[in-house]
CSV table of C-alpha atoms in Angstrom, one decimal:
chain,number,residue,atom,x,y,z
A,1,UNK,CA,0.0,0.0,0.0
A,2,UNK,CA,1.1,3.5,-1.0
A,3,UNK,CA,0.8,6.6,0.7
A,4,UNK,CA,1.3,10.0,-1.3
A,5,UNK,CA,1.3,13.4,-0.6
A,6,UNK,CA,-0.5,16.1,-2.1
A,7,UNK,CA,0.2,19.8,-1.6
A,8,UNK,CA,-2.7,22.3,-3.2
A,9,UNK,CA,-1.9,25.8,-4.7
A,10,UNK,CA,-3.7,29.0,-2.8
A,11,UNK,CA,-5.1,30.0,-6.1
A,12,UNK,CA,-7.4,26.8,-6.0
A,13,UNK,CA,-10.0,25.2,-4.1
A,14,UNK,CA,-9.2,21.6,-3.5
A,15,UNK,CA,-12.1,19.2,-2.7
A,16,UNK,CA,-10.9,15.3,-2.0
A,17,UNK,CA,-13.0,12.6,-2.8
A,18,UNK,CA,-12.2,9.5,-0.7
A,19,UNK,CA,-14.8,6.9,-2.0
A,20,UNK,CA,-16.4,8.9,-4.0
A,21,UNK,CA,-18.1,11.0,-1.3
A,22,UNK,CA,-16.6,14.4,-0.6
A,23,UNK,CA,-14.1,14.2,2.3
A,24,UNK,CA,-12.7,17.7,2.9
A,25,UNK,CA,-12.2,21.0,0.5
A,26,UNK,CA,-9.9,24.2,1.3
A,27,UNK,CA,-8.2,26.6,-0.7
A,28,UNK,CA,-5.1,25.4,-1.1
A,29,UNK,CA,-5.6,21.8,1.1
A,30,UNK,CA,-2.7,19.9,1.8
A,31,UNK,CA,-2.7,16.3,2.5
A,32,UNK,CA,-1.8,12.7,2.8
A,33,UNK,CA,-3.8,9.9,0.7
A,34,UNK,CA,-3.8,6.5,-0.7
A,35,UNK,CA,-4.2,6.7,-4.6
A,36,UNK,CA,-6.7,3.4,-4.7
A,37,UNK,CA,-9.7,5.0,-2.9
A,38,UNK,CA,-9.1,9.1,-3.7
A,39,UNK,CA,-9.9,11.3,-6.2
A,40,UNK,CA,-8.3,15.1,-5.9
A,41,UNK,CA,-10.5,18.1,-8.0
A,42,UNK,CA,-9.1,21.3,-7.6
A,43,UNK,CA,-11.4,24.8,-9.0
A,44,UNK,CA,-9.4,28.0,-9.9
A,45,UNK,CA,-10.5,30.5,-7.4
A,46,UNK,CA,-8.9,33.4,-8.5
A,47,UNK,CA,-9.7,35.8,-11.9
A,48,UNK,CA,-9.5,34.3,-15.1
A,49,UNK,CA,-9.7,36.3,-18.7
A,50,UNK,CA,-11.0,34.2,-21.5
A,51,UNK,CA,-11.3,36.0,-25.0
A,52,UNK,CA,-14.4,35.7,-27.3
A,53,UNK,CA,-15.2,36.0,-31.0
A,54,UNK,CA,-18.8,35.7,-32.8
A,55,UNK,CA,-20.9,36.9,-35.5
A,56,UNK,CA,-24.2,38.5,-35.1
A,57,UNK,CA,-26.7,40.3,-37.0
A,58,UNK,CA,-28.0,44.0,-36.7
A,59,UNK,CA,-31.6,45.2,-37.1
A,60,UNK,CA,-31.0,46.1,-40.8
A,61,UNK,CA,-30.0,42.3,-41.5
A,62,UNK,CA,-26.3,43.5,-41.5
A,63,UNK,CA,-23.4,40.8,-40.2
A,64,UNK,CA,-21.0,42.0,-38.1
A,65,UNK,CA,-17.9,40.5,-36.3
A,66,UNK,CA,-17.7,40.6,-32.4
A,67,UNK,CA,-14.2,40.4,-30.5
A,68,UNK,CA,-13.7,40.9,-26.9
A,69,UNK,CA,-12.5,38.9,-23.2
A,70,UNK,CA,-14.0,39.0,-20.3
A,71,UNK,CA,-12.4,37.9,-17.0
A,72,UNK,CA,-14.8,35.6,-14.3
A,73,UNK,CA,-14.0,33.9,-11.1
A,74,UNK,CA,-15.9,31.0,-9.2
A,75,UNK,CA,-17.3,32.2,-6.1
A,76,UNK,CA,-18.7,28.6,-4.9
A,77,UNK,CA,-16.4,26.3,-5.8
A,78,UNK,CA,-18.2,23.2,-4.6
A,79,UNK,CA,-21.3,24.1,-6.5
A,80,UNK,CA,-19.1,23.9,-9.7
A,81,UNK,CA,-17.9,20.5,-9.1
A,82,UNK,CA,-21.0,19.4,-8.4
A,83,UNK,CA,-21.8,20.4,-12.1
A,84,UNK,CA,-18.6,19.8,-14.0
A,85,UNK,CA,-15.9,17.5,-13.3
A,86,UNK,CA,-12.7,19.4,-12.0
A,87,UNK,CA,-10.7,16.1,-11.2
A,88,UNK,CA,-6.9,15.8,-11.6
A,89,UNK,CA,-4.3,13.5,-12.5
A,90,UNK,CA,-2.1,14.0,-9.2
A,91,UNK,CA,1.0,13.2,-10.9
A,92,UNK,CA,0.9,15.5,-14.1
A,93,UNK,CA,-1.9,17.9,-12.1
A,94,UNK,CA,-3.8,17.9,-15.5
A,95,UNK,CA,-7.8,17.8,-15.6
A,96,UNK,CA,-9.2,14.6,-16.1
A,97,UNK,CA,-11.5,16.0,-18.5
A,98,UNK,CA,-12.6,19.2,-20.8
A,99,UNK,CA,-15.3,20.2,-18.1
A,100,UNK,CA,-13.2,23.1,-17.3
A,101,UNK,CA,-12.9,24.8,-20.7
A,102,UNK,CA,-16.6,23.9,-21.4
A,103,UNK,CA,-17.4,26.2,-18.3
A,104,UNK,CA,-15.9,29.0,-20.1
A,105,UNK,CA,-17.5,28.3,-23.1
A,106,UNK,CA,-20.6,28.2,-21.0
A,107,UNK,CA,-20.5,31.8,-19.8
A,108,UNK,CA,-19.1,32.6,-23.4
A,109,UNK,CA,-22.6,31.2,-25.0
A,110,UNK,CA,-24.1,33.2,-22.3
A,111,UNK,CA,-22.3,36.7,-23.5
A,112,UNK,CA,-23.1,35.9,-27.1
A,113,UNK,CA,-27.0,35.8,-26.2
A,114,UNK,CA,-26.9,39.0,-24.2
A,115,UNK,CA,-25.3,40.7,-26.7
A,116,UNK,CA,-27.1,39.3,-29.6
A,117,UNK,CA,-30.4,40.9,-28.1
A,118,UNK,CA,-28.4,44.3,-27.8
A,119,UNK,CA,-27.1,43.7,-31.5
A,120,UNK,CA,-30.2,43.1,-33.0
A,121,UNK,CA,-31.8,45.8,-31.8
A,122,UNK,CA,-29.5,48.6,-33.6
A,123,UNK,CA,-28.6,49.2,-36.8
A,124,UNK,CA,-24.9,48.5,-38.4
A,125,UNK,CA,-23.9,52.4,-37.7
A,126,UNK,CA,-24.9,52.1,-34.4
A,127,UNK,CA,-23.6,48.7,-33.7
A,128,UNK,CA,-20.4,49.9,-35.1
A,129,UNK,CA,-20.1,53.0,-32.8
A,130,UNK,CA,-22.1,52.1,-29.1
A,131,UNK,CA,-19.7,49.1,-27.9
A,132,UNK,CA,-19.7,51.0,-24.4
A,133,UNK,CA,-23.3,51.4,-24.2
A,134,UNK,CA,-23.4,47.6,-25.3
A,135,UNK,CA,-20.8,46.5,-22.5
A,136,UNK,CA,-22.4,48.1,-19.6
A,137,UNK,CA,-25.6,46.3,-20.8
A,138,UNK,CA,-24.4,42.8,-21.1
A,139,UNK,CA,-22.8,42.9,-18.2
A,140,UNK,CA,-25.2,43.7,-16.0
A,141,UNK,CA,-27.4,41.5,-17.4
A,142,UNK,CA,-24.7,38.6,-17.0
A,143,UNK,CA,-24.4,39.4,-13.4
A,144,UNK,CA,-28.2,38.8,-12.7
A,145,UNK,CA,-28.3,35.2,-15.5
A,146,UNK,CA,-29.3,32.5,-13.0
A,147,UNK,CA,-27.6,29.6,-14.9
A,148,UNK,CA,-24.4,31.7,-14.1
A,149,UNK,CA,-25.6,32.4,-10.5
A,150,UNK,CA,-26.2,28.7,-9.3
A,151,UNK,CA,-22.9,27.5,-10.3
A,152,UNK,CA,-21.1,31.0,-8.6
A,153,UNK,CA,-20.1,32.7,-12.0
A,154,UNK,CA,-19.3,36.2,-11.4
A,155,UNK,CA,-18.2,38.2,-14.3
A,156,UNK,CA,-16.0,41.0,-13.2
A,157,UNK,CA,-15.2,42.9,-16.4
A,158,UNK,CA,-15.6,42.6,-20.0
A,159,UNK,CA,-14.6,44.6,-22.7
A,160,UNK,CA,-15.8,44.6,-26.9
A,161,UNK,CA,-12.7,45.4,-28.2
A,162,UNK,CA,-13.4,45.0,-32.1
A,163,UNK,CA,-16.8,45.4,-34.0
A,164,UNK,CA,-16.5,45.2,-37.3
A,165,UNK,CA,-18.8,45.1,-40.4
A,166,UNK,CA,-18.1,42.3,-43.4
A,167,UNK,CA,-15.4,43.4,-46.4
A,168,UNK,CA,-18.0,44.7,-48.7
A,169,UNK,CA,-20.3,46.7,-46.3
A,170,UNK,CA,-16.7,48.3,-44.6
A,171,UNK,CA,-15.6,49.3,-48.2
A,172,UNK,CA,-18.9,50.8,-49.0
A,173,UNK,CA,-19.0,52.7,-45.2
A,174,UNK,CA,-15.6,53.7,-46.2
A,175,UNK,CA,-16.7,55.2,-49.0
A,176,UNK,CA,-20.4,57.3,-47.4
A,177,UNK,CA,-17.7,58.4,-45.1
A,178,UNK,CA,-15.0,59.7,-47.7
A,179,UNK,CA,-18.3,61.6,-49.8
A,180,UNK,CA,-19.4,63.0,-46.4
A,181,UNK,CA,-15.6,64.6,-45.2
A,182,UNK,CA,-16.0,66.2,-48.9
A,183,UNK,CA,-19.6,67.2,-48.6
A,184,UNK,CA,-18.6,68.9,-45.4
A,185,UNK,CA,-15.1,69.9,-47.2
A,186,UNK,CA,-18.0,71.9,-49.9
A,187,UNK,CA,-19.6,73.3,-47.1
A,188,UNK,CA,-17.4,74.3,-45.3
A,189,UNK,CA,-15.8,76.8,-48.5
A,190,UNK,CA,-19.3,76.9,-49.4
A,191,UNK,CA,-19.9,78.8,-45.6
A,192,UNK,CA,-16.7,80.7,-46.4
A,193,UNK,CA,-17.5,82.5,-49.6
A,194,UNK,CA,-20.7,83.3,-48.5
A,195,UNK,CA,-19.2,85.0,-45.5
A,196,UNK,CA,-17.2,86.9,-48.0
A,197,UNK,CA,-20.0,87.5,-50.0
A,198,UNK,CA,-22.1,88.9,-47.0
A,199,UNK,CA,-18.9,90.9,-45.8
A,200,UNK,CA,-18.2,92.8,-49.4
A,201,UNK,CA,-22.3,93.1,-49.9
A,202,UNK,CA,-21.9,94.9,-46.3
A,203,UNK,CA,-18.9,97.3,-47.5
A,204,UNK,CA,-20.9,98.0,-50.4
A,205,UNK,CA,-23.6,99.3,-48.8
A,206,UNK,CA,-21.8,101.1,-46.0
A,207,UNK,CA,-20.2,103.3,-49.1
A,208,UNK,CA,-23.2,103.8,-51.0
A,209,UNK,CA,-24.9,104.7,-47.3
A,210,UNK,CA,-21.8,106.9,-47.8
A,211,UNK,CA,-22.3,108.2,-51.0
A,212,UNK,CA,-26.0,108.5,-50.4
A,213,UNK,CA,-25.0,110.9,-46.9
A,214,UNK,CA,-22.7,113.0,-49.1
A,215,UNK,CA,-25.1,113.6,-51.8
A,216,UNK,CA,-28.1,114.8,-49.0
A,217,UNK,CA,-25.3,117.0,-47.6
A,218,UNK,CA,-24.0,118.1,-51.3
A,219,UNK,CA,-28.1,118.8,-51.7
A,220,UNK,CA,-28.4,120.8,-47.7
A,221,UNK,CA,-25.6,122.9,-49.0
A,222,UNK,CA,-27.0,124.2,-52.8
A,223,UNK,CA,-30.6,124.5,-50.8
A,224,UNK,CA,-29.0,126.8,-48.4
A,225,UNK,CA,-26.4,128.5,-50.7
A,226,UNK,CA,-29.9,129.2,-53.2
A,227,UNK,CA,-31.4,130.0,-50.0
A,228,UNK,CA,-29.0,132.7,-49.1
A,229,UNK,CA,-28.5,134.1,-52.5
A,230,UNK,CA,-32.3,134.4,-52.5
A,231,UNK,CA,-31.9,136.3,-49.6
A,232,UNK,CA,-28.8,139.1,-50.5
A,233,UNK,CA,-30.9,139.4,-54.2
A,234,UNK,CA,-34.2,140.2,-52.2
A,235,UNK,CA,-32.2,142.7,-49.5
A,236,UNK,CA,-30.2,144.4,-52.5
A,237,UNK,CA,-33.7,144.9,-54.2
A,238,UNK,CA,-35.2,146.4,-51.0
A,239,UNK,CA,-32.3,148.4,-50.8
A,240,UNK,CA,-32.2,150.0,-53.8
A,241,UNK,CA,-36.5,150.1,-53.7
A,242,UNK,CA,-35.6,151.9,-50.4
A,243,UNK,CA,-33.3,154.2,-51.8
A,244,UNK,CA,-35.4,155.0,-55.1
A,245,UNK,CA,-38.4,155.7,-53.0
A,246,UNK,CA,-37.7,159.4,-52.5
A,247,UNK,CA,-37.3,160.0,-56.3
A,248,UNK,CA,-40.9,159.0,-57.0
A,249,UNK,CA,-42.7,161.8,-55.8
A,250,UNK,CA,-40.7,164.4,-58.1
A,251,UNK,CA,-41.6,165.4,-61.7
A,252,UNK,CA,-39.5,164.4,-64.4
A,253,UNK,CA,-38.4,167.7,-64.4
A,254,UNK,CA,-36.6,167.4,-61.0
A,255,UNK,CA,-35.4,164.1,-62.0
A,256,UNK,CA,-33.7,165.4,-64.8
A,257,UNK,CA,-32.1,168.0,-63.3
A,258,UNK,CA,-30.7,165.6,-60.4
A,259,UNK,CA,-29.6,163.8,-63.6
A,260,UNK,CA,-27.5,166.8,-64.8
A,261,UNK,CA,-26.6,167.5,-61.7
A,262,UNK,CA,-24.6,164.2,-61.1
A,263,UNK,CA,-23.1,164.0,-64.7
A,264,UNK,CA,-21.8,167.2,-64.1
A,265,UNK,CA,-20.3,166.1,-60.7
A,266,UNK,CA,-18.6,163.3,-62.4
A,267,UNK,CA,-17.8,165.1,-65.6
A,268,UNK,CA,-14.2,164.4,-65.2
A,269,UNK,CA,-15.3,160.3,-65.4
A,270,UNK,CA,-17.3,160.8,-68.6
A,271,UNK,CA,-14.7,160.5,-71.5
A,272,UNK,CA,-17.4,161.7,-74.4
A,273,UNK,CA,-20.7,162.6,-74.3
A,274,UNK,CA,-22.8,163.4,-77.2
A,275,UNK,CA,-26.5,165.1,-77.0
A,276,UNK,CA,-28.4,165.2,-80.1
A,277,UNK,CA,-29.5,169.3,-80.6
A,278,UNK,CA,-33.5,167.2,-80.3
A,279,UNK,CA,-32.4,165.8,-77.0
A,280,UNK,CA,-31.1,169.2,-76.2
A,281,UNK,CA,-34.3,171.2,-77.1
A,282,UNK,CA,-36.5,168.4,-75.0
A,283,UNK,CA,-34.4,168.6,-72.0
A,284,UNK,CA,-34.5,172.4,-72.2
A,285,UNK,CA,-38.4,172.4,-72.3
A,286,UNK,CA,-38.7,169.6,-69.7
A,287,UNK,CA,-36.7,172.1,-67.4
A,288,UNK,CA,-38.2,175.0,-68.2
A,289,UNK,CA,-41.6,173.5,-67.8
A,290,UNK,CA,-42.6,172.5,-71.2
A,291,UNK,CA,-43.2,169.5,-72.7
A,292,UNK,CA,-42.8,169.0,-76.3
């Protein structure tokens, strides 16, 4: 009869089986047992990461590609071996069976469904841009899955690191997005010469606002300038009236003699004067009181 040791890690739970029946479990447990009548399971108990990759469909019928990892940890490990068989081979320390990668596929299945009811509920531009929307999501929803619950699943992260639409449908995404940069490229100068537009339109009108203000001023000025000369014509006209006034009460007689009076006062002015002896003999009866 052989006795051998076993020494367990303190990242795993160890559970021994001794006929079968459950015999003691510890994190990291650390005994003596006979090979013939024991079976040895140890469960990870710390964080794993596991990566994930999946198609899915959008809303508009579009297939996309899914990439991520999560990272889990078993929070009951006894509940799990209950389940899934977590039994070693003491001398290698290798699983007996594939019961431990089909748990992660488990909770991989389970991510895929959660996030095919967030996937098919967007469209492909939406699916293409929302992966932290999405995450939060899923993982609350994997947090509160019951399949995940009664074995102790927790998920403690995950993270969508890729999304991405097939060949043709990127090419043609690709290419919306190139005409778009150059629609907004059109705009943009579009927006620019406009604004150069509205600026010379306002410069225009601020000089023929100009112009116009010069013109009413030009127009104030020949108003008041006629205005004025108006004014010295009608004064020099009342002026002379004024001065005139006095000679209308005389008789041409008087007048004429005034007359001779000033051309003889200014007689050294007059260069040549000729009287006509008919003008003479007029002005000689005027003055004398006759009138031819």
């Amino acid at each position: 009869m052989t006795i051998k040791y076993f020494k367990g890690e303190p990242s795993a739970y160890v559970i021994r089986y001794k006929n079968g029946q459950v015999d003691s479990g510890g994190e990291g447990l650390t005994f003596w047992y006979l090979p013939f009548n024991t079976s040895i399971a140890t469960v990870p108990i710390v964080s794993q990461d596991a990566r994930f990759i999946f198609k899915e469909s959008t809303q508009n019928y579009q297939e996309i590609a899914i990439q991520g990892q999560f990272t889990f940890r078993l929070s009951n490990p006894m509940e799990v071996a209950k389940v899934l068989d977590f039994t070693i081979d003491p001398k290698t320390a290798k699983y007996r069976s594939d019961d431990p990668e089909k748990l992660t596929q488990r909770v991989i299945n389970t991510i895929q469904s959660n996030i095919r009811s967030g996937v098919n509920g967007l469209s492909l531009e939406d699916a293409l841009v929302k992966t932290k929307e999405l995450e939060s999501e899923v993982l609350a929803l994997l947090n509160n899955e019951v399949d995940l619950q009664d074995i102790g699943v927790i998920v403690e992260g995950l993270h969508i690191t890729s999304v991405k639409a097939t060949t043709e449908m990127q090419k043609a995404l690709e290419a919306d997005y190139r005409e778009s940069l150059k629609r907004r490229a059109d705009q943009a100068i579009y927006q620019r010469r406009n604004a150069a537009l509205e600026e010379e339109n306002k410069l225009s009108q601020r000089e023929m606002d100009n112009d116009v203000n010069l013109e009413e001023r030009r127009k104030d000025l020949v108003d008041m300038q006629a205005r004025n000369n108006l004014a010295l014509a009608e004064a020099e006209a009342k002026a002379d009236e004024l001065k005139l006034s006095p000679y209308g009460d005389l008789p041409p007689q008087a007048l004429v003699g005034l007359a001779l009076k000033e051309w003889a006062g200014n007689a050294g002015d007059i260069g040549q004067l000729n009287i006509s002896p008919d003008m003479l003999s007029q002005l000689v009866g005027w003055v004398g009181g006759e009138q031819r």
